[in-house]
């Protein structure tokens, strides 16, 4: 918001008629009086009073959607009328009893924020619930929109999941003990347990003081956190929980990830991979679920889908998997493709000019975006705390907004912690070939994707050449040196 904002001379006062019990005490007359009093204090001139009829009879109407179907939607002609006049410039300010209740649909609120920002028009609620006349207020409103959008998305996701439950594909195996974090049918996330799983991941990935699995188990025991079976926590059970593909919303078969699952993820995929990579590195063993490290780096030239590590009848392959939406026509032997890419990567890595460029990447820009986002989020947290301290927010609002931003901050921190520069730094620190052998599968993938962000295209198998592996099938989609 520009500081040069003018004092509104033709402002709108928006009042609501509502049959909501709590609103009765604040009738239309009272709302208008409050609004005019606020305008006087601020030196605004009210040019028009618009009434929003918010009684239940007017609340929902059948509207035609773009696809021709009809749906019941809350329509707010008064609010829309006010928005139109503000965006056309006919009016230059808005006072309403309670902005977030007038614009209850997050889409409405987003529209209002747009108008406020583009035309530098202030919008203020008499109840003090929202002030769109400074950056902090707009930040807060955006947070509110995010909260509202998130809850409606969650609802959509729940509905979508119900539909998907009908589909056979991707259903959990069923039977036996339930997996920690999920209900017995494996379809629903148990929030309290999901929280424990996220905490485990944080401790494992802690950049300053990563916890050993036994320490995590001991802490859970000390706090009396129950396990899924009631058995005592152990390092082994913690490992088994956090490395299960299901916590990242992935389905696995015989230790290979075979695709997205129908249930929700508890850990972001990146976080989960970082956890698996970290644990695999600690134990000095490879993690089966991440063995197919070229997943995401190989592409089908026919339908442009990404190839996925797949356990087929003829051994592990990378396949343009039809169950994941691919054409099914391209497949390549996994171990041969991996060996070929490893050879090429090591050739590249030992070229002095490439090494130089990688060293530059390792120390600078790859995670710049994430770092910037992190800094912005951290600034926003401070701003929120200030707003709460100045009583511009209730504690409940503050807590809710803070939780959302904090989640994002945690993700960014994990991302900064787990992405390519760290892997590259360790790789370039010593003998590159030996370093490569020591890399976890996830680390190898990060290096490949840093060298070739667009990965390789896998050409069709030429049957006239028999069964022999033809390395020429792998062509870079874009090269670092290009
Ligand atoms: Zn394909």
GROMACS .gro file of C-alpha atoms and ligand atoms in nm:
model
  483
    1UNK     CA    1   0.000   0.000   0.000
    2UNK     CA    2   0.135   0.338  -0.099
    3UNK     CA    3   0.161   0.588   0.189
    4UNK     CA    4   0.021   0.856  -0.046
    5UNK     CA    5  -0.325   0.703  -0.025
    6UNK     CA    6  -0.598   0.966  -0.035
    7UNK     CA    7  -0.866   1.011   0.227
    8UNK     CA    8  -1.184   0.874   0.067
    9UNK     CA    9  -1.433   1.141  -0.043
   10UNK     CA   10  -1.687   0.905  -0.201
   11UNK     CA   11  -1.675   0.600   0.024
   12UNK     CA   12  -1.926   0.314   0.045
   13UNK     CA   13  -2.079   0.205   0.372
   14UNK     CA   14  -2.186  -0.158   0.345
   15UNK     CA   15  -2.445  -0.280   0.597
   16UNK     CA   16  -2.592  -0.625   0.630
   17UNK     CA   17  -2.940  -0.750   0.708
   18UNK     CA   18  -2.900  -1.087   0.867
   19UNK     CA   19  -3.114  -1.330   1.059
   20UNK     CA   20  -2.812  -1.467   1.235
   21UNK     CA   21  -2.895  -1.451   1.609
   22UNK     CA   22  -2.565  -1.293   1.702
   23UNK     CA   23  -2.625  -1.021   1.448
   24UNK     CA   24  -2.962  -0.917   1.591
   25UNK     CA   25  -2.796  -0.695   1.845
   26UNK     CA   26  -2.626  -0.508   1.569
   27UNK     CA   27  -2.918  -0.409   1.351
   28UNK     CA   28  -2.886  -0.219   1.029
   29UNK     CA   29  -2.935   0.117   1.201
   30UNK     CA   30  -2.664   0.043   1.453
   31UNK     CA   31  -2.424  -0.072   1.179
   32UNK     CA   32  -2.484   0.248   0.986
   33UNK     CA   33  -2.429   0.461   1.296
   34UNK     CA   34  -2.102   0.279   1.377
   35UNK     CA   35  -1.986   0.309   1.017
   36UNK     CA   36  -2.058   0.682   1.002
   37UNK     CA   37  -1.886   0.737   1.336
   38UNK     CA   38  -1.575   0.557   1.206
   39UNK     CA   39  -1.585   0.764   0.885
   40UNK     CA   40  -1.599   1.083   1.094
   41UNK     CA   41  -1.301   0.977   1.301
   42UNK     CA   42  -1.101   0.896   0.987
   43UNK     CA   43  -1.217   1.206   0.797
   44UNK     CA   44  -1.386   0.998   0.525
   45UNK     CA   45  -1.698   1.110   0.339
   46UNK     CA   46  -1.967   0.844   0.289
   47UNK     CA   47  -2.131   0.882  -0.053
   48UNK     CA   48  -2.349   0.573  -0.052
   49UNK     CA   49  -2.491   0.310   0.181
   50UNK     CA   50  -2.529  -0.034   0.022
   51UNK     CA   51  -2.737  -0.300   0.195
   52UNK     CA   52  -2.642  -0.664   0.171
   53UNK     CA   53  -2.938  -0.890   0.228
   54UNK     CA   54  -2.778  -1.178   0.410
   55UNK     CA   55  -3.093  -1.344   0.546
   56UNK     CA   56  -3.119  -1.714   0.487
   57UNK     CA   57  -3.386  -1.668   0.223
   58UNK     CA   58  -3.136  -1.482   0.009
   59UNK     CA   59  -2.827  -1.672   0.108
   60UNK     CA   60  -2.812  -1.946  -0.148
   61UNK     CA   61  -2.928  -1.943  -0.503
   62UNK     CA   62  -2.908  -2.185  -0.788
   63UNK     CA   63  -2.642  -2.063  -1.029
   64UNK     CA   64  -2.530  -2.199  -1.365
   65UNK     CA   65  -2.167  -2.315  -1.363
   66UNK     CA   66  -1.938  -2.285  -1.666
   67UNK     CA   67  -1.983  -2.655  -1.746
   68UNK     CA   68  -2.359  -2.613  -1.773
   69UNK     CA   69  -2.447  -2.778  -1.443
   70UNK     CA   70  -2.623  -2.592  -1.164
   71UNK     CA   71  -2.514  -2.552  -0.803
   72UNK     CA   72  -2.631  -2.370  -0.493
   73UNK     CA   73  -2.406  -2.072  -0.434
   74UNK     CA   74  -2.405  -1.790  -0.187
   75UNK     CA   75  -2.458  -1.475  -0.387
   76UNK     CA   76  -2.378  -1.135  -0.243
   77UNK     CA   77  -2.516  -0.875  -0.481
   78UNK     CA   78  -2.448  -0.590  -0.239
   79UNK     CA   79  -2.085  -0.686  -0.192
   80UNK     CA   80  -2.040  -0.738  -0.569
   81UNK     CA   81  -2.201  -0.402  -0.639
   82UNK     CA   82  -1.960  -0.237  -0.396
   83UNK     CA   83  -1.661  -0.415  -0.555
   84UNK     CA   84  -1.766  -0.303  -0.905
   85UNK     CA   85  -1.791   0.059  -0.795
   86UNK     CA   86  -1.455   0.048  -0.615
   87UNK     CA   87  -1.275  -0.109  -0.909
   88UNK     CA   88  -1.427   0.136  -1.159
   89UNK     CA   89  -1.316   0.426  -0.944
   90UNK     CA   90  -1.671   0.550  -0.886
   91UNK     CA   91  -1.613   0.497  -0.512
   92UNK     CA   92  -1.285   0.532  -0.325
   93UNK     CA   93  -1.317   0.356   0.009
   94UNK     CA   94  -1.516   0.087   0.190
   95UNK     CA   95  -1.641   0.063   0.543
   96UNK     CA   96  -1.830  -0.247   0.650
   97UNK     CA   97  -1.947  -0.392   0.977
   98UNK     CA   98  -1.733  -0.700   0.946
   99UNK     CA   99  -1.537  -0.752   0.626
  100UNK     CA  100  -1.455  -1.117   0.664
  101UNK     CA  101  -1.820  -1.200   0.723
  102UNK     CA  102  -1.939  -0.992   0.428
  103UNK     CA  103  -1.682  -1.161   0.209
  104UNK     CA  104  -1.726  -1.502   0.362
  105UNK     CA  105  -1.627  -1.680   0.043
  106UNK     CA  106  -1.247  -1.660   0.012
  107UNK     CA  107  -1.291  -1.582  -0.358
  108UNK     CA  108  -1.483  -1.268  -0.261
  109UNK     CA  109  -1.213  -1.167  -0.016
  110UNK     CA  110  -0.941  -1.223  -0.274
  111UNK     CA  111  -1.130  -0.996  -0.515
  112UNK     CA  112  -1.154  -0.728  -0.248
  113UNK     CA  113  -0.782  -0.751  -0.171
  114UNK     CA  114  -0.709  -0.716  -0.544
  115UNK     CA  115  -0.916  -0.400  -0.571
  116UNK     CA  116  -0.762  -0.257  -0.256
  117UNK     CA  117  -0.409  -0.321  -0.380
  118UNK     CA  118  -0.457  -0.215  -0.741
  119UNK     CA  119  -0.649   0.106  -0.675
  120UNK     CA  120  -0.490   0.192  -0.339
  121UNK     CA  121  -0.833   0.210  -0.183
  122UNK     CA  122  -0.872   0.146   0.189
  123UNK     CA  123  -1.131  -0.097   0.324
  124UNK     CA  124  -1.195  -0.106   0.696
  125UNK     CA  125  -1.427  -0.300   0.925
  126UNK     CA  126  -1.594  -0.112   1.212
  127UNK     CA  127  -1.556  -0.415   1.437
  128UNK     CA  128  -1.181  -0.400   1.384
  129UNK     CA  129  -1.169  -0.754   1.249
  130UNK     CA  130  -0.992  -0.643   0.934
  131UNK     CA  131  -0.815  -0.336   0.804
  132UNK     CA  132  -0.714  -0.340   0.441
  133UNK     CA  133  -0.533  -0.008   0.454
  134UNK     CA  134  -0.178  -0.113   0.530
  135UNK     CA  135   0.059  -0.396   0.441
  136UNK     CA  136   0.015  -0.577   0.770
  137UNK     CA  137  -0.363  -0.579   0.732
  138UNK     CA  138  -0.342  -0.708   0.377
  139UNK     CA  139  -0.095  -0.974   0.486
  140UNK     CA  140  -0.339  -1.082   0.753
  141UNK     CA  141  -0.628  -1.089   0.506
  142UNK     CA  142  -0.424  -1.306   0.271
  143UNK     CA  143  -0.353  -1.541   0.560
  144UNK     CA  144  -0.727  -1.555   0.627
  145UNK     CA  145  -0.790  -1.635   0.261
  146UNK     CA  146  -0.528  -1.908   0.283
  147UNK     CA  147  -0.699  -2.052   0.590
  148UNK     CA  148  -1.040  -2.043   0.423
  149UNK     CA  149  -0.905  -2.193   0.100
  150UNK     CA  150  -0.724  -2.461   0.290
  151UNK     CA  151  -1.032  -2.577   0.473
  152UNK     CA  152  -1.240  -2.587   0.157
  153UNK     CA  153  -0.963  -2.776  -0.021
  154UNK     CA  154  -0.958  -3.024   0.266
  155UNK     CA  155  -1.331  -3.069   0.219
  156UNK     CA  156  -1.285  -3.121  -0.153
  157UNK     CA  157  -1.011  -3.370  -0.083
  158UNK     CA  158  -1.234  -3.564   0.156
  159UNK     CA  159  -1.511  -3.579  -0.105
  160UNK     CA  160  -1.268  -3.682  -0.376
  161UNK     CA  161  -1.132  -3.953  -0.151
  162UNK     CA  162  -1.478  -4.095  -0.096
  163UNK     CA  163  -1.515  -4.132  -0.470
  164UNK     CA  164  -1.175  -4.288  -0.501
  165UNK     CA  165  -1.251  -4.538  -0.232
  166UNK     CA  166  -1.490  -4.695  -0.477
  167UNK     CA  167  -1.209  -4.758  -0.718
  168UNK     CA  168  -1.015  -5.077  -0.662
  169UNK     CA  169  -0.678  -4.941  -0.767
  170UNK     CA  170  -0.457  -4.812  -0.493
  171UNK     CA  171  -0.655  -4.949  -0.203
  172UNK     CA  172  -0.440  -5.054   0.087
  173UNK     CA  173  -0.387  -5.424   0.140
  174UNK     CA  174  -0.600  -5.441   0.453
  175UNK     CA  175  -0.579  -5.690   0.736
  176UNK     CA  176  -0.311  -5.718   1.003
  177UNK     CA  177  -0.209  -5.425   1.220
  178UNK     CA  178  -0.283  -5.077   1.103
  179UNK     CA  179   0.008  -4.860   0.992
  180UNK     CA  180   0.097  -4.588   1.241
  181UNK     CA  181  -0.058  -4.257   1.130
  182UNK     CA  182  -0.352  -4.414   0.950
  183UNK     CA  183  -0.687  -4.563   1.043
  184UNK     CA  184  -0.727  -4.937   1.026
  185UNK     CA  185  -0.857  -4.929   0.668
  186UNK     CA  186  -0.549  -4.725   0.582
  187UNK     CA  187  -0.749  -4.452   0.415
  188UNK     CA  188  -0.768  -4.177   0.678
  189UNK     CA  189  -0.489  -3.991   0.848
  190UNK     CA  190  -0.498  -3.981   1.229
  191UNK     CA  191  -0.397  -3.620   1.305
  192UNK     CA  192  -0.228  -3.683   1.640
  193UNK     CA  193  -0.016  -3.964   1.497
  194UNK     CA  194   0.060  -3.765   1.182
  195UNK     CA  195   0.197  -3.496   1.412
  196UNK     CA  196   0.425  -3.751   1.579
  197UNK     CA  197   0.550  -3.868   1.238
  198UNK     CA  198   0.626  -3.509   1.132
  199UNK     CA  199   0.808  -3.456   1.459
  200UNK     CA  200   1.016  -3.772   1.398
  201UNK     CA  201   1.111  -3.640   1.052
  202UNK     CA  202   1.209  -3.303   1.199
  203UNK     CA  203   1.431  -3.462   1.459
  204UNK     CA  204   1.597  -3.688   1.202
  205UNK     CA  205   1.657  -3.396   0.966
  206UNK     CA  206   1.752  -3.145   1.232
  207UNK     CA  207   2.039  -2.954   1.072
  208UNK     CA  208   2.205  -2.870   1.403
  209UNK     CA  209   2.149  -3.176   1.615
  210UNK     CA  210   1.997  -3.473   1.429
  211UNK     CA  211   1.854  -3.729   1.669
  212UNK     CA  212   1.940  -4.097   1.665
  213UNK     CA  213   1.641  -4.329   1.620
  214UNK     CA  214   1.689  -4.473   1.969
  215UNK     CA  215   1.674  -4.125   2.118
  216UNK     CA  216   1.346  -4.060   1.935
  217UNK     CA  217   1.205  -4.390   2.064
  218UNK     CA  218   1.319  -4.311   2.419
  219UNK     CA  219   1.158  -3.967   2.405
  220UNK     CA  220   0.827  -4.116   2.288
  221UNK     CA  221   0.841  -4.369   2.574
  222UNK     CA  222   0.922  -4.097   2.826
  223UNK     CA  223   0.626  -3.889   2.708
  224UNK     CA  224   0.396  -4.194   2.709
  225UNK     CA  225   0.302  -4.160   2.342
  226UNK     CA  226   0.122  -4.483   2.247
  227UNK     CA  227   0.239  -4.686   1.948
  228UNK     CA  228  -0.004  -4.841   1.697
  229UNK     CA  229   0.019  -5.185   1.855
  230UNK     CA  230   0.073  -5.076   2.214
  231UNK     CA  231   0.422  -5.224   2.204
  232UNK     CA  232   0.723  -5.030   2.334
  233UNK     CA  233   0.885  -4.784   2.093
  234UNK     CA  234   1.221  -4.885   1.949
  235UNK     CA  235   1.464  -4.734   1.700
  236UNK     CA  236   1.355  -5.004   1.460
  237UNK     CA  237   0.985  -4.920   1.486
  238UNK     CA  238   1.056  -4.549   1.440
  239UNK     CA  239   1.258  -4.626   1.127
  240UNK     CA  240   0.990  -4.851   0.988
  241UNK     CA  241   0.725  -4.582   1.038
  242UNK     CA  242   0.906  -4.283   0.885
  243UNK     CA  243   1.045  -4.472   0.587
  244UNK     CA  244   0.716  -4.632   0.480
  245UNK     CA  245   0.618  -4.497   0.137
  246UNK     CA  246   0.259  -4.470   0.260
  247UNK     CA  247   0.347  -4.174   0.487
  248UNK     CA  248   0.447  -3.983   0.172
  249UNK     CA  249   0.120  -4.082   0.003
  250UNK     CA  250   0.292  -4.342  -0.212
  251UNK     CA  251   0.201  -4.699  -0.284
  252UNK     CA  252   0.471  -4.965  -0.275
  253UNK     CA  253   0.495  -5.318  -0.404
  254UNK     CA  254   0.781  -5.550  -0.309
  255UNK     CA  255   0.982  -5.258  -0.178
  256UNK     CA  256   0.949  -5.046  -0.493
  257UNK     CA  257   0.737  -4.736  -0.508
  258UNK     CA  258   0.481  -4.804  -0.779
  259UNK     CA  259   0.286  -4.483  -0.777
  260UNK     CA  260   0.068  -4.238  -0.591
  261UNK     CA  261  -0.172  -4.379  -0.334
  262UNK     CA  262  -0.532  -4.282  -0.275
  263UNK     CA  263  -0.464  -4.177   0.084
  264UNK     CA  264  -0.321  -3.841   0.194
  265UNK     CA  265   0.046  -3.787   0.255
  266UNK     CA  266   0.162  -3.714   0.609
  267UNK     CA  267   0.510  -3.605   0.502
  268UNK     CA  268   0.584  -3.403   0.191
  269UNK     CA  269   0.753  -3.628  -0.060
  270UNK     CA  270   1.077  -3.427  -0.048
  271UNK     CA  271   1.085  -3.448   0.330
  272UNK     CA  272   1.019  -3.820   0.327
  273UNK     CA  273   1.294  -3.877   0.070
  274UNK     CA  274   1.533  -3.670   0.277
  275UNK     CA  275   1.445  -3.881   0.582
  276UNK     CA  276   1.499  -4.207   0.389
  277UNK     CA  277   1.824  -4.080   0.243
  278UNK     CA  278   1.948  -3.965   0.581
  279UNK     CA  279   1.864  -4.294   0.750
  280UNK     CA  280   2.005  -4.499   0.463
  281UNK     CA  281   2.325  -4.296   0.485
  282UNK     CA  282   2.349  -4.348   0.861
  283UNK     CA  283   2.303  -4.721   0.846
  284UNK     CA  284   2.540  -4.753   0.551
  285UNK     CA  285   2.277  -4.950   0.366
  286UNK     CA  286   2.067  -4.871   0.066
  287UNK     CA  287   1.698  -4.806   0.105
  288UNK     CA  288   1.501  -5.027  -0.129
  289UNK     CA  289   1.223  -4.777  -0.172
  290UNK     CA  290   1.464  -4.531  -0.325
  291UNK     CA  291   1.673  -4.775  -0.524
  292UNK     CA  292   1.530  -4.657  -0.854
  293UNK     CA  293   1.700  -4.320  -0.840
  294UNK     CA  294   1.637  -4.231  -1.204
  295UNK     CA  295   1.265  -4.199  -1.138
  296UNK     CA  296   1.184  -3.841  -1.231
  297UNK     CA  297   1.492  -3.808  -1.454
  298UNK     CA  298   1.380  -4.026  -1.748
  299UNK     CA  299   1.112  -3.924  -1.994
  300UNK     CA  300   0.898  -4.088  -2.260
  301UNK     CA  301   0.944  -3.925  -2.602
  302UNK     CA  302   0.607  -4.057  -2.723
  303UNK     CA  303   0.371  -3.917  -2.460
  304UNK     CA  304   0.610  -3.696  -2.255
  305UNK     CA  305   0.534  -3.873  -1.927
  306UNK     CA  306   0.803  -3.935  -1.671
  307UNK     CA  307   0.922  -4.298  -1.644
  308UNK     CA  308   0.883  -4.470  -1.307
  309UNK     CA  309   1.087  -4.742  -1.144
  310UNK     CA  310   0.875  -5.054  -1.184
  311UNK     CA  311   0.903  -5.414  -1.071
  312UNK     CA  312   0.787  -5.610  -1.376
  313UNK     CA  313   0.794  -5.978  -1.472
  314UNK     CA  314   1.135  -5.937  -1.633
  315UNK     CA  315   1.306  -5.758  -1.346
  316UNK     CA  316   1.319  -5.390  -1.252
  317UNK     CA  317   1.251  -5.146  -1.531
  318UNK     CA  318   1.183  -4.780  -1.579
  319UNK     CA  319   0.849  -4.771  -1.748
  320UNK     CA  320   0.610  -4.516  -1.895
  321UNK     CA  321   0.355  -4.667  -1.658
  322UNK     CA  322  -0.003  -4.689  -1.779
  323UNK     CA  323  -0.140  -4.702  -1.421
  324UNK     CA  324   0.018  -4.361  -1.368
  325UNK     CA  325  -0.120  -4.217  -1.692
  326UNK     CA  326   0.167  -4.308  -1.926
  327UNK     CA  327   0.140  -4.473  -2.269
  328UNK     CA  328   0.307  -4.798  -2.157
  329UNK     CA  329   0.517  -4.816  -2.475
  330UNK     CA  330   0.858  -4.721  -2.337
  331UNK     CA  331   1.054  -4.932  -2.087
  332UNK     CA  332   1.423  -4.972  -2.016
  333UNK     CA  333   1.618  -5.210  -1.788
  334UNK     CA  334   1.672  -5.027  -1.462
  335UNK     CA  335   2.022  -5.145  -1.371
  336UNK     CA  336   2.160  -5.088  -1.722
  337UNK     CA  337   2.008  -4.740  -1.747
  338UNK     CA  338   2.145  -4.651  -1.403
  339UNK     CA  339   2.493  -4.777  -1.489
  340UNK     CA  340   2.491  -4.583  -1.815
  341UNK     CA  341   2.378  -4.258  -1.652
  342UNK     CA  342   2.630  -4.304  -1.370
  343UNK     CA  343   2.911  -4.342  -1.627
  344UNK     CA  344   2.801  -4.027  -1.808
  345UNK     CA  345   2.760  -3.830  -1.487
  346UNK     CA  346   3.109  -3.927  -1.371
  347UNK     CA  347   3.253  -3.831  -1.710
  348UNK     CA  348   3.087  -3.494  -1.677
  349UNK     CA  349   3.191  -3.450  -1.316
  350UNK     CA  350   3.556  -3.505  -1.393
  351UNK     CA  351   3.570  -3.235  -1.659
  352UNK     CA  352   3.743  -2.934  -1.496
  353UNK     CA  353   3.512  -2.666  -1.640
  354UNK     CA  354   3.200  -2.857  -1.532
  355UNK     CA  355   3.346  -2.905  -1.186
  356UNK     CA  356   3.404  -2.534  -1.161
  357UNK     CA  357   3.047  -2.456  -1.254
  358UNK     CA  358   2.913  -2.714  -1.011
  359UNK     CA  359   3.121  -2.569  -0.733
  360UNK     CA  360   2.956  -2.236  -0.807
  361UNK     CA  361   2.611  -2.396  -0.796
  362UNK     CA  362   2.693  -2.579  -0.476
  363UNK     CA  363   2.772  -2.257  -0.300
  364UNK     CA  364   2.503  -2.032  -0.442
  365UNK     CA  365   2.181  -2.020  -0.632
  366UNK     CA  366   2.002  -2.356  -0.625
  367UNK     CA  367   1.815  -2.294  -0.306
  368UNK     CA  368   1.795  -1.916  -0.337
  369UNK     CA  369   1.420  -1.926  -0.405
  370UNK     CA  370   1.354  -2.143  -0.105
  371UNK     CA  371   1.575  -1.924   0.109
  372UNK     CA  372   1.391  -1.612  -0.006
  373UNK     CA  373   1.056  -1.774   0.068
  374UNK     CA  374   1.184  -1.877   0.408
  375UNK     CA  375   1.298  -1.521   0.486
  376UNK     CA  376   0.960  -1.384   0.376
  377UNK     CA  377   0.771  -1.631   0.589
  378UNK     CA  378   0.988  -1.558   0.889
  379UNK     CA  379   0.927  -1.185   0.841
  380UNK     CA  380   0.555  -1.255   0.819
  381UNK     CA  381   0.566  -1.447   1.147
  382UNK     CA  382   0.726  -1.147   1.316
  383UNK     CA  383   0.463  -0.920   1.163
  384UNK     CA  384   0.187  -1.145   1.294
  385UNK     CA  385   0.336  -1.149   1.641
  386UNK     CA  386   0.347  -0.768   1.632
  387UNK     CA  387  -0.017  -0.753   1.525
  388UNK     CA  388  -0.115  -0.977   1.811
  389UNK     CA  389   0.089  -0.773   2.057
  390UNK     CA  390  -0.091  -0.458   1.936
  391UNK     CA  391  -0.424  -0.643   1.982
  392UNK     CA  392  -0.501  -0.621   1.610
  393UNK     CA  393  -0.562  -0.996   1.621
  394UNK     CA  394  -0.728  -1.225   1.871
  395UNK     CA  395  -0.509  -1.500   2.006
  396UNK     CA  396  -0.712  -1.762   1.816
  397UNK     CA  397  -0.658  -1.577   1.487
  398UNK     CA  398  -0.291  -1.534   1.561
  399UNK     CA  399  -0.247  -1.900   1.652
  400UNK     CA  400  -0.429  -2.019   1.341
  401UNK     CA  401  -0.235  -1.793   1.106
  402UNK     CA  402   0.094  -1.873   1.273
  403UNK     CA  403   0.039  -2.249   1.241
  404UNK     CA  404  -0.006  -2.218   0.865
  405UNK     CA  405   0.307  -2.011   0.813
  406UNK     CA  406   0.509  -2.225   1.052
  407UNK     CA  407   0.422  -2.537   0.854
  408UNK     CA  408   0.556  -2.370   0.542
  409UNK     CA  409   0.868  -2.254   0.724
  410UNK     CA  410   0.938  -2.609   0.838
  411UNK     CA  411   0.901  -2.739   0.484
  412UNK     CA  412   1.133  -2.473   0.346
  413UNK     CA  413   1.393  -2.546   0.613
  414UNK     CA  414   1.384  -2.914   0.526
  415UNK     CA  415   1.413  -2.827   0.158
  416UNK     CA  416   1.709  -2.599   0.213
  417UNK     CA  417   1.863  -2.871   0.421
  418UNK     CA  418   1.798  -3.155   0.177
  419UNK     CA  419   1.861  -3.009  -0.165
  420UNK     CA  420   2.144  -3.037  -0.412
  421UNK     CA  421   2.408  -2.799  -0.274
  422UNK     CA  422   2.468  -3.015   0.031
  423UNK     CA  423   2.506  -3.327  -0.183
  424UNK     CA  424   2.727  -3.148  -0.432
  425UNK     CA  425   2.944  -3.001  -0.163
  426UNK     CA  426   3.011  -3.341  -0.013
  427UNK     CA  427   3.066  -3.491  -0.357
  428UNK     CA  428   3.310  -3.223  -0.471
  429UNK     CA  429   3.497  -3.219  -0.143
  430UNK     CA  430   3.698  -3.532  -0.221
  431UNK     CA  431   3.744  -3.800  -0.484
  432UNK     CA  432   3.440  -3.766  -0.710
  433UNK     CA  433   3.416  -4.134  -0.809
  434UNK     CA  434   3.443  -4.257  -0.453
  435UNK     CA  435   3.200  -3.986  -0.345
  436UNK     CA  436   2.949  -4.097  -0.605
  437UNK     CA  437   2.959  -4.456  -0.479
  438UNK     CA  438   2.888  -4.334  -0.129
  439UNK     CA  439   2.589  -4.123  -0.233
  440UNK     CA  440   2.241  -4.238  -0.136
  441UNK     CA  441   1.998  -4.305  -0.422
  442UNK     CA  442   1.827  -3.974  -0.345
  443UNK     CA  443   2.164  -3.801  -0.353
  444UNK     CA  444   2.245  -3.953  -0.692
  445UNK     CA  445   1.917  -3.829  -0.826
  446UNK     CA  446   1.985  -3.480  -0.696
  447UNK     CA  447   2.321  -3.475  -0.869
  448UNK     CA  448   2.173  -3.600  -1.199
  449UNK     CA  449   1.895  -3.343  -1.186
  450UNK     CA  450   2.143  -3.067  -1.105
  451UNK     CA  451   2.354  -3.162  -1.407
  452UNK     CA  452   2.054  -3.224  -1.631
  453UNK     CA  453   1.744  -3.059  -1.484
  454UNK     CA  454   1.537  -3.190  -1.773
  455UNK     CA  455   1.676  -3.541  -1.748
  456UNK     CA  456   1.701  -3.792  -2.032
  457UNK     CA  457   1.464  -3.903  -2.300
  458UNK     CA  458   1.442  -4.280  -2.347
  459UNK     CA  459   1.404  -4.378  -2.712
  460UNK     CA  460   1.206  -4.687  -2.821
  461UNK     CA  461   1.380  -5.025  -2.816
  462UNK     CA  462   1.500  -5.125  -3.164
  463UNK     CA  463   1.397  -5.491  -3.192
  464UNK     CA  464   1.628  -5.555  -3.488
  465UNK     CA  465   1.917  -5.519  -3.244
  466UNK     CA  466   1.789  -5.809  -3.034
  467UNK     CA  467   1.792  -5.793  -2.656
  468UNK     CA  468   2.118  -5.603  -2.620
  469UNK     CA  469   2.111  -5.283  -2.418
  470UNK     CA  470   2.162  -4.984  -2.644
  471UNK     CA  471   2.300  -4.682  -2.454
  472UNK     CA  472   2.209  -4.455  -2.745
  473UNK     CA  473   1.846  -4.483  -2.636
  474UNK     CA  474   1.929  -4.235  -2.359
  475UNK     CA  475   1.957  -3.880  -2.488
  476UNK     CA  476   1.986  -3.572  -2.269
  477UNK     CA  477   1.689  -3.339  -2.297
  478UNK     CA  478   1.911  -3.045  -2.209
  479UNK     CA  479   2.275  -3.045  -2.108
  480UNK     CA  480   2.455  -2.835  -1.852
  481UNK     CA  481   2.723  -2.757  -2.108
  482UNK     CA  482   2.466  -2.647  -2.367
  483LIG    ZN1  483   0.483  -4.278  -2.289
   0.00000   0.00000   0.00000
